[in-house]
PDB file of C-alpha atoms and ligand atoms in Angstrom:
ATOM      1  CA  UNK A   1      16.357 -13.325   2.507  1.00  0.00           C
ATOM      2  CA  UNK A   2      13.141 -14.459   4.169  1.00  0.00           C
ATOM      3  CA  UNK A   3      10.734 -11.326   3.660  1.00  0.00           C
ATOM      4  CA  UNK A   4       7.270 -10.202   5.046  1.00  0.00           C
ATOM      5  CA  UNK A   5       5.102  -8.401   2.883  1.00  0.00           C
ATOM      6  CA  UNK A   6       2.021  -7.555   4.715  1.00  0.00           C
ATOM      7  CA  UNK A   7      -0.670  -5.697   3.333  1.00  0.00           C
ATOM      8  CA  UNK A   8      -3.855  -3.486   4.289  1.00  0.00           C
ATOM      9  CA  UNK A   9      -6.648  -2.914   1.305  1.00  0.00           C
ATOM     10  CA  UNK A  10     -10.087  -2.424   1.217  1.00  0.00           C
ATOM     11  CA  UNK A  11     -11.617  -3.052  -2.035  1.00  0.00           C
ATOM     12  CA  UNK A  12      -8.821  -5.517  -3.260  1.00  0.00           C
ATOM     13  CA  UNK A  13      -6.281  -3.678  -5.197  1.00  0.00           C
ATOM     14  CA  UNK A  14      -3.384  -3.632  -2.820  1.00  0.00           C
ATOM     15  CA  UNK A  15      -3.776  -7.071  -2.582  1.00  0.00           C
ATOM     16  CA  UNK A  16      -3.830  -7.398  -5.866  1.00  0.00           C
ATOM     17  CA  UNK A  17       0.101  -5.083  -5.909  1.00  0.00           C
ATOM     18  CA  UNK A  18       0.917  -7.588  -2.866  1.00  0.00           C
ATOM     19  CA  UNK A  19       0.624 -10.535  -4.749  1.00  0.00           C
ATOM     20  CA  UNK A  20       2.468  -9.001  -7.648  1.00  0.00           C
ATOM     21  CA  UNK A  21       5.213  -7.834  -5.288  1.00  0.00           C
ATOM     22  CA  UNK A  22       5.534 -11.449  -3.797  1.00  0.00           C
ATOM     23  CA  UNK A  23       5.454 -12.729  -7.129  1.00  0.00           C
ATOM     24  CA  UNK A  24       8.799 -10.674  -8.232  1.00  0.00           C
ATOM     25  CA  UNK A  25      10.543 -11.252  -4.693  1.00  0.00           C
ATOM     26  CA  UNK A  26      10.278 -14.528  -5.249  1.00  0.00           C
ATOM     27  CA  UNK A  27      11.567 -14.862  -8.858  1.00  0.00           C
ATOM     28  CA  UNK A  28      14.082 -13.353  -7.403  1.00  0.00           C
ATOM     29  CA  UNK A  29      15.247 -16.027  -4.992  1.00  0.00           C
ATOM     30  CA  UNK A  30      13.788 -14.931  -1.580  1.00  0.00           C
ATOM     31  CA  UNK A  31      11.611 -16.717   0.937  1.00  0.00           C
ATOM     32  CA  UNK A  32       8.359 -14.366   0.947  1.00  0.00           C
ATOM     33  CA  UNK A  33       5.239 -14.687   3.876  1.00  0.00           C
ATOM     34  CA  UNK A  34       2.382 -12.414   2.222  1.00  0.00           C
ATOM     35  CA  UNK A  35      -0.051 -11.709   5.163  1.00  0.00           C
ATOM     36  CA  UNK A  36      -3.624  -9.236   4.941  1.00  0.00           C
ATOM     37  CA  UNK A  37      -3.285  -7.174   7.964  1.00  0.00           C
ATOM     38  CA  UNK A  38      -6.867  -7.579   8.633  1.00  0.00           C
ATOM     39  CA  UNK A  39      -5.956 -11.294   9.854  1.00  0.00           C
ATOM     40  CA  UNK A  40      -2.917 -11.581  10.823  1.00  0.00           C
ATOM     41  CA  UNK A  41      -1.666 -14.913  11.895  1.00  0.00           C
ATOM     42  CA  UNK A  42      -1.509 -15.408  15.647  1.00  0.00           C
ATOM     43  CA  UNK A  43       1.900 -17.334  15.646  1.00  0.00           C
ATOM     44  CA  UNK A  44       3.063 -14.828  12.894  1.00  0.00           C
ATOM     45  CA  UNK A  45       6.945 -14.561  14.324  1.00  0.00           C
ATOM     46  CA  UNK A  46       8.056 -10.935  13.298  1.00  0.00           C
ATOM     47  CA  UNK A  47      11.579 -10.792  14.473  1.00  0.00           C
ATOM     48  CA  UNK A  48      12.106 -13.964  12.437  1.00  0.00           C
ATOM     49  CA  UNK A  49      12.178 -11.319   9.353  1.00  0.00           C
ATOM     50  CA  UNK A  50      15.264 -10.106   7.902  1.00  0.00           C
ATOM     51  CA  UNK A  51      13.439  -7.442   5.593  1.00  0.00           C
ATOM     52  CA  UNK A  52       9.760  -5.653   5.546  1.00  0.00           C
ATOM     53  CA  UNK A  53       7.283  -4.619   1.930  1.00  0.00           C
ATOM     54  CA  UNK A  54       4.440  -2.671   3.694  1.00  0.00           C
ATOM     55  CA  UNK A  55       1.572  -1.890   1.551  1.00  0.00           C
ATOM     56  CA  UNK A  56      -1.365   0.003   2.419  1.00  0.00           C
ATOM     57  CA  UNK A  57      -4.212   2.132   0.479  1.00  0.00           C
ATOM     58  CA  UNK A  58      -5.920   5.165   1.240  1.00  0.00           C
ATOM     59  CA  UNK A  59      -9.003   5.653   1.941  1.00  0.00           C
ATOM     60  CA  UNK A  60     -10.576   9.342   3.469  1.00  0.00           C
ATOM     61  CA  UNK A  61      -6.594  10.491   3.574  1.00  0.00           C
ATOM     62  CA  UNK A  62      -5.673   7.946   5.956  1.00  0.00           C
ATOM     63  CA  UNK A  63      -4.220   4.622   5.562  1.00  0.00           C
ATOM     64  CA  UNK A  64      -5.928   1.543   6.271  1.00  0.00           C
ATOM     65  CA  UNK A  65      -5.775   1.062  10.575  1.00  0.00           C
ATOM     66  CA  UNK A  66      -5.126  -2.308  10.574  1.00  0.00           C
ATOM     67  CA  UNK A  67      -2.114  -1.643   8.680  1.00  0.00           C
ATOM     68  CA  UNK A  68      -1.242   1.749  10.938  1.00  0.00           C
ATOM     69  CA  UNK A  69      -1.487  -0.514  14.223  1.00  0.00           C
ATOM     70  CA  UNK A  70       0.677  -3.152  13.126  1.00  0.00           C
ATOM     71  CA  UNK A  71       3.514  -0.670  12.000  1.00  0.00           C
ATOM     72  CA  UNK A  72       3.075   1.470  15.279  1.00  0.00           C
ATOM     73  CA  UNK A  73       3.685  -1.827  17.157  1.00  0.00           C
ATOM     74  CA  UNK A  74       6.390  -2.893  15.488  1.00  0.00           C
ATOM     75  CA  UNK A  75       8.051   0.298  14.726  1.00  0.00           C
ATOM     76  CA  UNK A  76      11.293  -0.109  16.281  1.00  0.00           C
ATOM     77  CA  UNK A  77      11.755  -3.722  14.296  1.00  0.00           C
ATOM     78  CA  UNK A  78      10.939  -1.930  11.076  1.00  0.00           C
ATOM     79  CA  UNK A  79      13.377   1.159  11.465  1.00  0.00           C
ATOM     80  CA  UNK A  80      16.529  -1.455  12.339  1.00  0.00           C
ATOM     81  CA  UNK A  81      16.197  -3.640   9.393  1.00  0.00           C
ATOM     82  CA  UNK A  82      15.551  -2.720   5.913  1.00  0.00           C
ATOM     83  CA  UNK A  83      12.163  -1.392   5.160  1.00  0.00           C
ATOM     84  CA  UNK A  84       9.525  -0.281   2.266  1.00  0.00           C
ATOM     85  CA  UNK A  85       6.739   1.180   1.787  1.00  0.00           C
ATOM     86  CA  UNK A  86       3.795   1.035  -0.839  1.00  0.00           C
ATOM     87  CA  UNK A  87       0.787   3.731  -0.542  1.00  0.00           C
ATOM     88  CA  UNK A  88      -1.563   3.194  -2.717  1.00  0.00           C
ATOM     89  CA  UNK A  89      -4.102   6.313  -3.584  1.00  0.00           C
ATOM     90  CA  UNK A  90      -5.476   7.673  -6.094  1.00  0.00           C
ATOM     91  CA  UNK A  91      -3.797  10.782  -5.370  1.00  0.00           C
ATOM     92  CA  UNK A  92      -0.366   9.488  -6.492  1.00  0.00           C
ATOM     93  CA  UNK A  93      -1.637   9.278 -10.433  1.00  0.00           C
ATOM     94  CA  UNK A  94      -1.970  12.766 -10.271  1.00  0.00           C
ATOM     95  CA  UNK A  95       1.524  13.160  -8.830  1.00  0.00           C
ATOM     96  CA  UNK A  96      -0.401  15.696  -6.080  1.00  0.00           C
ATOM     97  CA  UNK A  97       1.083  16.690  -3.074  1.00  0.00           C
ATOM     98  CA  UNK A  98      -1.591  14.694  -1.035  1.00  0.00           C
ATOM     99  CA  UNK A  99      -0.075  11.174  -1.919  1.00  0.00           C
ATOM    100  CA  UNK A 100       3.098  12.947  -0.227  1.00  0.00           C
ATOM    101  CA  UNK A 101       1.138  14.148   2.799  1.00  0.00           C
ATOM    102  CA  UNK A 102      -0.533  10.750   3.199  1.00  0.00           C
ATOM    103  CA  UNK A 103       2.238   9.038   4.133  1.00  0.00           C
ATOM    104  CA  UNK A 104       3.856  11.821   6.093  1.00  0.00           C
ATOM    105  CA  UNK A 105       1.122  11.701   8.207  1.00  0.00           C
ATOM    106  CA  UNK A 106       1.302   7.599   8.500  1.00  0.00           C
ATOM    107  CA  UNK A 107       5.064   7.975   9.290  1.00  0.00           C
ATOM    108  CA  UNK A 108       4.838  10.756  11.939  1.00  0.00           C
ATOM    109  CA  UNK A 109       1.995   8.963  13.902  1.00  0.00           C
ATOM    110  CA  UNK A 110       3.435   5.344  13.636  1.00  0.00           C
ATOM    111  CA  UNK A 111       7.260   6.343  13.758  1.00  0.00           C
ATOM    112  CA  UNK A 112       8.476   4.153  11.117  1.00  0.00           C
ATOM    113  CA  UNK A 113      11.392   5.286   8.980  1.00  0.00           C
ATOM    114  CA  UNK A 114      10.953   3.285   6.123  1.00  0.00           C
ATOM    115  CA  UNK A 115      13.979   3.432   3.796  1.00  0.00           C
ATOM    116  CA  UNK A 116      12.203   3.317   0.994  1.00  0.00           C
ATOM    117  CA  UNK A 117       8.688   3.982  -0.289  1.00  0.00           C
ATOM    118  CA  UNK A 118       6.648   4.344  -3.611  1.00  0.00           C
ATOM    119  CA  UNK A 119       3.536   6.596  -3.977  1.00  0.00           C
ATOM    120  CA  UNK A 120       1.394   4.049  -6.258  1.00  0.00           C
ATOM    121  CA  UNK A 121      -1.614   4.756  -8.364  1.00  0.00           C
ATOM    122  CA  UNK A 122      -4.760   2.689  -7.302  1.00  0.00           C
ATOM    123  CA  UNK A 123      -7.685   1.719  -8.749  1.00  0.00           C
ATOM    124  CA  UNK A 124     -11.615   2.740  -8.962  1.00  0.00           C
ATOM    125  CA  UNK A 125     -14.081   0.465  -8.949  1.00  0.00           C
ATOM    126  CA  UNK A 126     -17.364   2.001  -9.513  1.00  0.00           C
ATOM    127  CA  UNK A 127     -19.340  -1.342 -10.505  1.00  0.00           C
ATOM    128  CA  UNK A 128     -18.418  -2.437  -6.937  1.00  0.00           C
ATOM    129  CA  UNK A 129     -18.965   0.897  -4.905  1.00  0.00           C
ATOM    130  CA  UNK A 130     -21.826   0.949  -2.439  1.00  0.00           C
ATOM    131  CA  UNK A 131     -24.099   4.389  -2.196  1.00  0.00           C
ATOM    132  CA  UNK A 132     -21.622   5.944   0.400  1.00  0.00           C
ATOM    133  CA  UNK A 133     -17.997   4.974  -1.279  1.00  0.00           C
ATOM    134  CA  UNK A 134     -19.538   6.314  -5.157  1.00  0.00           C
ATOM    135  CA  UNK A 135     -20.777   9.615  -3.393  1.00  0.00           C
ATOM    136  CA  UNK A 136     -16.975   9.630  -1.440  1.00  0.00           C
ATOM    137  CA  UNK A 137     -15.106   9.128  -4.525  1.00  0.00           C
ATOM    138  CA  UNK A 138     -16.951  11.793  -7.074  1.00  0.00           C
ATOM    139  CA  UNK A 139     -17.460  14.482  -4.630  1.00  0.00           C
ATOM    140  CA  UNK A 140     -14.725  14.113  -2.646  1.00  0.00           C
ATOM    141  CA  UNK A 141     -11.593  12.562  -3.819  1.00  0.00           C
ATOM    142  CA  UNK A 142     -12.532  13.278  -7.490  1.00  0.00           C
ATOM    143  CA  UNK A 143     -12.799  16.939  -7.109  1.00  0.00           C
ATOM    144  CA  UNK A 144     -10.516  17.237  -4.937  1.00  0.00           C
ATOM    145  CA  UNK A 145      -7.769  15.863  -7.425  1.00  0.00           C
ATOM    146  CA  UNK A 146      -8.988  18.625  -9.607  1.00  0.00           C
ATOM    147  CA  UNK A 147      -9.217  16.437 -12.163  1.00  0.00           C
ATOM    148  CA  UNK A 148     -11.850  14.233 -14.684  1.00  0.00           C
ATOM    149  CA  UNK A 149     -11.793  10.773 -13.886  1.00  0.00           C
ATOM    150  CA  UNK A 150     -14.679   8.891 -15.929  1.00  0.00           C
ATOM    151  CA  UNK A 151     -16.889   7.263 -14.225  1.00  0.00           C
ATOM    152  CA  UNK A 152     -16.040   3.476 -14.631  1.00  0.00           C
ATOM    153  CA  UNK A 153     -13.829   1.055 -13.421  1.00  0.00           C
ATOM    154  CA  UNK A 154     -10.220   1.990 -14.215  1.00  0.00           C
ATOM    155  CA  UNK A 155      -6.915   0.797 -13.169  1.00  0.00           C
ATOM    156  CA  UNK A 156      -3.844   3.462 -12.513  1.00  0.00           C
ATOM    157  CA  UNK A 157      -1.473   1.021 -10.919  1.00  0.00           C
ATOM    158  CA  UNK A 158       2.176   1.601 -12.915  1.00  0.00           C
ATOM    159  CA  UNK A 159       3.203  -2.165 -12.671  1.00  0.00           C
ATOM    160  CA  UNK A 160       6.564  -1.440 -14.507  1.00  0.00           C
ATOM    161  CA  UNK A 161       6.995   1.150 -11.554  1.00  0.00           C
ATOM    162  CA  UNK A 162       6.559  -1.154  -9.070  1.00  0.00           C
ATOM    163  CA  UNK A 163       8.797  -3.808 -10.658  1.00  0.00           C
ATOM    164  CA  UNK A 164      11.316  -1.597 -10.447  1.00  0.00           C
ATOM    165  CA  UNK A 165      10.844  -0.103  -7.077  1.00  0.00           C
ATOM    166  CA  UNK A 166      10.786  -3.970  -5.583  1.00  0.00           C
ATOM    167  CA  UNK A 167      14.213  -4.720  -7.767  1.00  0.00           C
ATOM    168  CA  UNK A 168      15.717  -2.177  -6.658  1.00  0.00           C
ATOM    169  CA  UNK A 169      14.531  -2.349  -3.120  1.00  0.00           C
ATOM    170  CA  UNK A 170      15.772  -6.130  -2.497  1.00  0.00           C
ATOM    171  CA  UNK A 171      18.916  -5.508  -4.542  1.00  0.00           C
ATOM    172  CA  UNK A 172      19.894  -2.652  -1.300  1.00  0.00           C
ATOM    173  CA  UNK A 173      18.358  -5.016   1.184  1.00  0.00           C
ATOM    174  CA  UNK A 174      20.332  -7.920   0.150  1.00  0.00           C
TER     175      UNK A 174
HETATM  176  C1  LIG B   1     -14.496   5.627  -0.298  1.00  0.00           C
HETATM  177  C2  LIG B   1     -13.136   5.925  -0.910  1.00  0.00           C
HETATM  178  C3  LIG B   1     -12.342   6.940  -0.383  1.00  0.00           C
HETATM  179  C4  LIG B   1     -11.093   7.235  -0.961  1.00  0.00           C
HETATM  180  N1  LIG B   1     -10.349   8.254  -0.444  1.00  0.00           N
HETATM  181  C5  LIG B   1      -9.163   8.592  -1.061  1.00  0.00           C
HETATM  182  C6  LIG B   1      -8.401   9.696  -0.574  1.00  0.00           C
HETATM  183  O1  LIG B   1      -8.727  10.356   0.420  1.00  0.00           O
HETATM  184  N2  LIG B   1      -7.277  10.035  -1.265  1.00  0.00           N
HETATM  185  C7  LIG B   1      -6.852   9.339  -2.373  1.00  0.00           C
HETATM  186  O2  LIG B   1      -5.842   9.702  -2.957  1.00  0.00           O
HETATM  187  N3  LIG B   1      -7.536   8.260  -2.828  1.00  0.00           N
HETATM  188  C8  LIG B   1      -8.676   7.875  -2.200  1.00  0.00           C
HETATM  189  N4  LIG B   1      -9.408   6.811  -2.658  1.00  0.00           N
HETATM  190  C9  LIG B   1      -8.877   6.018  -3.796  1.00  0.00           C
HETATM  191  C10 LIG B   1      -8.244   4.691  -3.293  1.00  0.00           C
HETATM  192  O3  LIG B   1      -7.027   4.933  -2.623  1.00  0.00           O
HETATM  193  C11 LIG B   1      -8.031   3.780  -4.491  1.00  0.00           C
HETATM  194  O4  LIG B   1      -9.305   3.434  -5.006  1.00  0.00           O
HETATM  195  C12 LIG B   1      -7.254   2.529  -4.162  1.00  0.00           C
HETATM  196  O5  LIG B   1      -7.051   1.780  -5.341  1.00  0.00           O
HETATM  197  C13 LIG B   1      -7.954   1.653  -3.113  1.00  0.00           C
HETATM  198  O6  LIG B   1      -7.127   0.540  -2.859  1.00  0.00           O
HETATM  199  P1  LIG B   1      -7.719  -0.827  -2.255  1.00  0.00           P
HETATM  200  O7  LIG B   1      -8.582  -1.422  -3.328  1.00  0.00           O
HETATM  201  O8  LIG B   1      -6.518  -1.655  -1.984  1.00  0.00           O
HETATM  202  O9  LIG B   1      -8.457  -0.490  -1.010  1.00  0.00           O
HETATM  203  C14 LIG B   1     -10.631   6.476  -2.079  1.00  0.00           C
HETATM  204  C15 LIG B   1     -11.433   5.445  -2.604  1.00  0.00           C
HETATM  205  C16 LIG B   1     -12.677   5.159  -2.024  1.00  0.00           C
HETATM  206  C17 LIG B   1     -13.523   4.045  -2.598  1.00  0.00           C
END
């Protein structure tokens, strides 16, 4: 299959669960285009697609907009060929019912059905935080999850998770 696999990040760790996920789709025999959202190719043929890996992270409770305007665009493309999607939060470690309402939000206001989606852990980067993100992060998304993140860089994403979730995504696909 020839697959796009477009993703929206803003401090570099879904790009970092993009490249992984190309990676795997192509050890697995399939054409892949891997495109940032925030510059998409002007020539970039959609239709030409026969299936979609949508990755986005969360920042605030919303998913990146670059990401949200290229789904509500091509919404109806999405929904008639097969279709997944990767939010990345921090919420998702924590298994909270946010993650969930993140991307019930995303799918109400863009109208994509995906047919598939994965609620990923992210990452948190303090060393690379500006004033404004570290003051978002401890006193909002930190206490908010209720729970006591140290304050240094860590990584949450569940890679064997996502192995499987892309496995088993392009083995329904196919
Ligand atoms: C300023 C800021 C706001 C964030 N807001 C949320 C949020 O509302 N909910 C959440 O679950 N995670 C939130 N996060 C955690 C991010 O989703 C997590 O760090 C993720 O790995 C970012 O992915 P990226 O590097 O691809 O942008 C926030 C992180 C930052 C820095």
């Amino acid at each position: 299959m020839n697959i796009l696999i477009i993703y929206g990040t803003t401090e570099g760790q879904t790009r970092k669960i993009a490249v992984w996920t190309a990676a795997r789709t192509r050890e697995r025999g399939h054409q892949v285009e891997l495109v940032d959202s925030e510059a998409l190719p002007s020539d970039l043929k959609v239709e030409a697609f026969h299936a979609f890996i949508i990755a986005a992270s969360v920042h605030q409770k919303h998913h990146k907009d670059t990401i949200t305007n290229f789904v509500f665009a091509h919404h109806e493309l999405l929904n008639a060929r097969p279709s997944a999607f990767i939010s990345v939060s921090l919420s998702a470690v924590l298994e909270e019912p946010e993650a969930q309402g993140y991307v019930d939000r995303f799918v109400s206001v863009t109208g994509w059905r995906p047919r598939t989606t994965l609620l990923l852990g992210g990452a948190l980067r303090f060393t690379e935080y500006d004033y404004f993100q570290e003051q978002v992060v401890k006193f909002i998304v930190m206490k908010g999850s209720g729970a006591a993140f140290s304050e240094r860089d860590q990584e949450f994403t569940d890679w064997n998770a996502l192995t499987d979730f892309v496995d088993r995504f392009l083995e329904a696909a196919a």
